[in-house]
Coordinates of C-alpha atoms in Angstrom, one line a residue:
M44 CA -8.4 -37.1 3.9
I45 CA -9.7 -33.8 2.3
R46 CA -12.6 -32.0 4.0
S47 CA -14.2 -28.6 4.1
A48 CA -12.7 -26.3 6.7
K49 CA -14.6 -25.7 9.9
P50 CA -14.4 -22.8 12.4
S51 CA -12.1 -24.7 14.7
D52 CA -9.5 -25.0 11.8
V53 CA -8.9 -21.2 11.7
P54 CA -5.9 -21.2 14.1
A55 CA -4.3 -24.0 12.0
I56 CA -5.0 -22.2 8.8
Q57 CA -3.5 -19.0 10.1
A58 CA -0.4 -20.8 11.3
M59 CA 0.0 -22.5 7.8
I60 CA -0.5 -19.1 6.1
R61 CA 2.4 -17.8 8.2
E62 CA 4.5 -20.8 7.2
L63 CA 3.7 -20.2 3.6
A64 CA 4.6 -16.5 3.8
A65 CA 8.0 -17.4 5.3
Y66 CA 8.6 -20.0 2.5
E67 CA 7.6 -17.3 -0.1
R68 CA 10.1 -14.9 1.5
A69 CA 7.5 -12.5 2.7
P70 CA 6.7 -13.3 6.4
R71 CA 5.9 -9.7 7.3
E72 CA 3.2 -9.5 4.7
A73 CA 1.0 -12.3 6.3
K74 CA -1.1 -10.0 8.6
A75 CA -4.5 -11.7 8.5
T76 CA -5.8 -12.3 12.0
E77 CA -7.8 -15.3 13.2
E78 CA -10.8 -13.0 13.4
Q79 CA -10.5 -11.8 9.8
L80 CA -10.1 -15.4 8.6
H81 CA -13.1 -16.5 10.6
E82 CA -15.2 -13.7 9.2
A83 CA -14.1 -14.3 5.6
L84 CA -14.6 -18.1 5.8
F85 CA -17.6 -18.4 8.1
G86 CA -19.2 -15.0 8.5
A87 CA -22.7 -14.1 7.3
H88 CA -21.5 -13.8 3.7
P89 CA -18.4 -16.0 3.2
A90 CA -16.2 -14.6 0.4
V91 CA -13.6 -17.4 0.4
F92 CA -13.6 -21.1 1.1
A93 CA -11.1 -23.6 2.4
L94 CA -10.3 -27.2 2.2
I95 CA -8.2 -29.0 4.8
A96 CA -5.9 -31.9 4.2
E97 CA -5.5 -34.0 7.3
E98 CA -3.6 -37.1 8.4
A99 CA -4.9 -39.6 10.9
G100 CA -3.5 -39.2 14.4
G101 CA -1.8 -41.9 16.3
A102 CA -3.6 -44.4 18.5
G103 CA -6.5 -42.6 20.0
E104 CA -5.4 -39.2 18.7
P105 CA -7.6 -37.1 16.4
A106 CA -6.7 -36.4 12.8
R107 CA -4.5 -33.2 12.4
P108 CA -4.5 -30.7 9.6
V109 CA -1.3 -30.9 7.4
G110 CA -2.4 -28.6 4.6
F111 CA -5.0 -26.3 3.2
A112 CA -6.3 -24.8 0.0
L113 CA -8.0 -21.4 0.2
W114 CA -10.1 -20.4 -2.8
F115 CA -12.9 -18.2 -4.1
R116 CA -15.1 -18.1 -7.2
N117 CA -14.2 -15.9 -10.1
F118 CA -16.0 -15.3 -13.4
S119 CA -15.0 -15.5 -17.0
T120 CA -16.8 -13.0 -19.3
W121 CA -15.6 -15.1 -22.2
T122 CA -17.1 -18.4 -21.1
G123 CA -20.0 -16.9 -19.2
T124 CA -19.3 -19.2 -16.2
H125 CA -17.7 -19.0 -12.8
G126 CA -14.4 -20.6 -12.0
V127 CA -12.2 -21.3 -9.0
Y128 CA -9.3 -19.1 -8.1
L129 CA -6.9 -20.9 -5.8
E130 CA -5.4 -18.2 -3.5
D131 CA -3.2 -20.4 -1.4
L132 CA -2.2 -24.1 -1.4
Y133 CA 0.1 -25.2 1.4
I134 CA 1.3 -28.5 2.8
T135 CA 3.4 -28.6 5.9
P136 CA 7.0 -29.7 5.2
R137 CA 6.7 -33.0 7.1
A138 CA 3.6 -34.0 5.1
R139 CA 4.9 -33.2 1.6
G140 CA 5.2 -36.0 -0.8
G141 CA 2.2 -37.8 0.8
G142 CA -0.3 -36.8 -2.0
H143 CA -2.1 -34.1 0.0
G144 CA -1.4 -31.3 -2.5
K145 CA -2.7 -33.4 -5.4
A146 CA -5.7 -34.5 -3.4
L147 CA -6.6 -30.8 -2.6
L148 CA -6.2 -29.9 -6.3
A149 CA -8.3 -32.9 -7.3
E150 CA -11.1 -31.9 -4.9
L151 CA -11.1 -28.3 -6.3
A152 CA -11.2 -29.8 -9.9
R153 CA -14.1 -31.9 -8.8
I154 CA -15.9 -28.8 -7.5
C155 CA -15.3 -27.1 -10.8
V156 CA -16.7 -29.9 -12.9
E157 CA -19.6 -30.6 -10.6
R158 CA -20.7 -27.0 -10.6
G159 CA -20.1 -26.4 -14.3
Y160 CA -17.2 -24.0 -13.8
A161 CA -15.0 -23.6 -16.8
R162 CA -11.6 -22.7 -15.2
F163 CA -9.4 -23.5 -12.3
E164 CA -6.6 -20.9 -12.0
W165 CA -3.8 -19.9 -9.6
S166 CA -0.5 -18.1 -9.5
V167 CA 2.9 -19.5 -8.7
L168 CA 6.1 -17.6 -8.0
D169 CA 8.5 -17.9 -10.9
W170 CA 11.3 -19.2 -8.7
N171 CA 9.3 -21.9 -7.0
E172 CA 10.6 -24.8 -9.2
P173 CA 9.1 -27.6 -7.0
A174 CA 5.6 -26.2 -7.4
I175 CA 6.0 -25.4 -11.1
G176 CA 7.1 -29.0 -11.7
F177 CA 4.2 -30.3 -9.6
Y178 CA 1.7 -28.2 -11.5
A179 CA 3.1 -29.2 -14.9
A180 CA 2.9 -32.9 -13.9
I181 CA -0.9 -32.6 -13.4
G182 CA -1.4 -30.8 -16.7
A183 CA -1.6 -27.2 -15.5
E184 CA -0.6 -24.8 -18.3
P185 CA 1.4 -21.6 -17.7
M186 CA -0.3 -18.4 -18.9
D187 CA 2.9 -16.9 -20.3
E188 CA 1.2 -14.0 -22.1
W189 CA -0.5 -12.8 -18.9
T190 CA 1.2 -10.7 -16.2
V191 CA -0.4 -10.2 -12.8
R192 CA -0.9 -6.7 -11.7
R193 CA -1.5 -5.5 -8.2
L194 CA -2.7 -2.2 -6.8
S195 CA -2.3 -1.9 -3.0
G196 CA -1.3 0.5 -0.3
E197 CA -1.0 4.2 -1.2
P198 CA -1.6 3.7 -5.0
L199 CA -4.8 1.9 -4.2
R200 CA -6.0 4.6 -1.8
A201 CA -5.0 7.3 -4.3
L202 CA -7.0 5.7 -7.1
A203 CA -10.0 5.2 -4.8
A204 CA -9.8 8.8 -3.8
Q205 CA -10.3 9.8 -7.4
A206 CA -13.5 7.9 -7.6
M207 CA -14.7 9.6 -4.4
G208 CA -13.7 13.0 -5.7
T209 CA -11.3 13.6 -2.8
A210 CA -7.9 13.2 -4.5
L211 CA -5.8 16.2 -3.6
T212 CA -2.3 16.6 -5.0
S213 CA 0.1 19.0 -3.4
D214 CA -0.7 21.5 -6.2
S215 CA -4.5 21.2 -5.8
L216 CA -4.1 21.5 -2.0
S217 CA -2.1 24.7 -2.4
E218 CA -4.7 26.0 -4.8
A219 CA -7.6 25.1 -2.5
T220 CA -5.8 26.8 0.4
S221 CA -5.2 30.0 -1.6
L222 CA -8.9 30.1 -2.7
S223 CA -10.1 29.8 0.9
N224 CA -7.9 32.7 2.1

């Protein structure tokens, strides 16, 4: 079953994010806290949304999350419409092959069509052959001419400082110091 995430899903989402990061060979980069996820998903102005794939529990047991899709709206200046950007899709290893990933993608496609969004996009690591094959099987096309770029850490802060007029290189710092003496 696919459903919208609720606040009580945040611990499970965070745990699956950590599993995904380990699979993607970057476990130390998954730093989001439960508080951050809760605010992003359920705060006053949610910026992202999540769907949960769950399996029925055993006799008398509640259903349990076995996967999630975390997404946000983007916008195409070419089509003049919003779209969906899938940030993360993850199915726990024991639940893979059960149709949960395809069901999550189908629900996101339904959201796109229902809302008049023109595009549904995501990134996949070039070494993740199982995912690449899965995406090809549902008709997703690679965007071979496009290369993702990322600005983070110190380069992000340095560029932001330029906009704030506070960028000081070692040369400009020396010059500013000599002018104040």
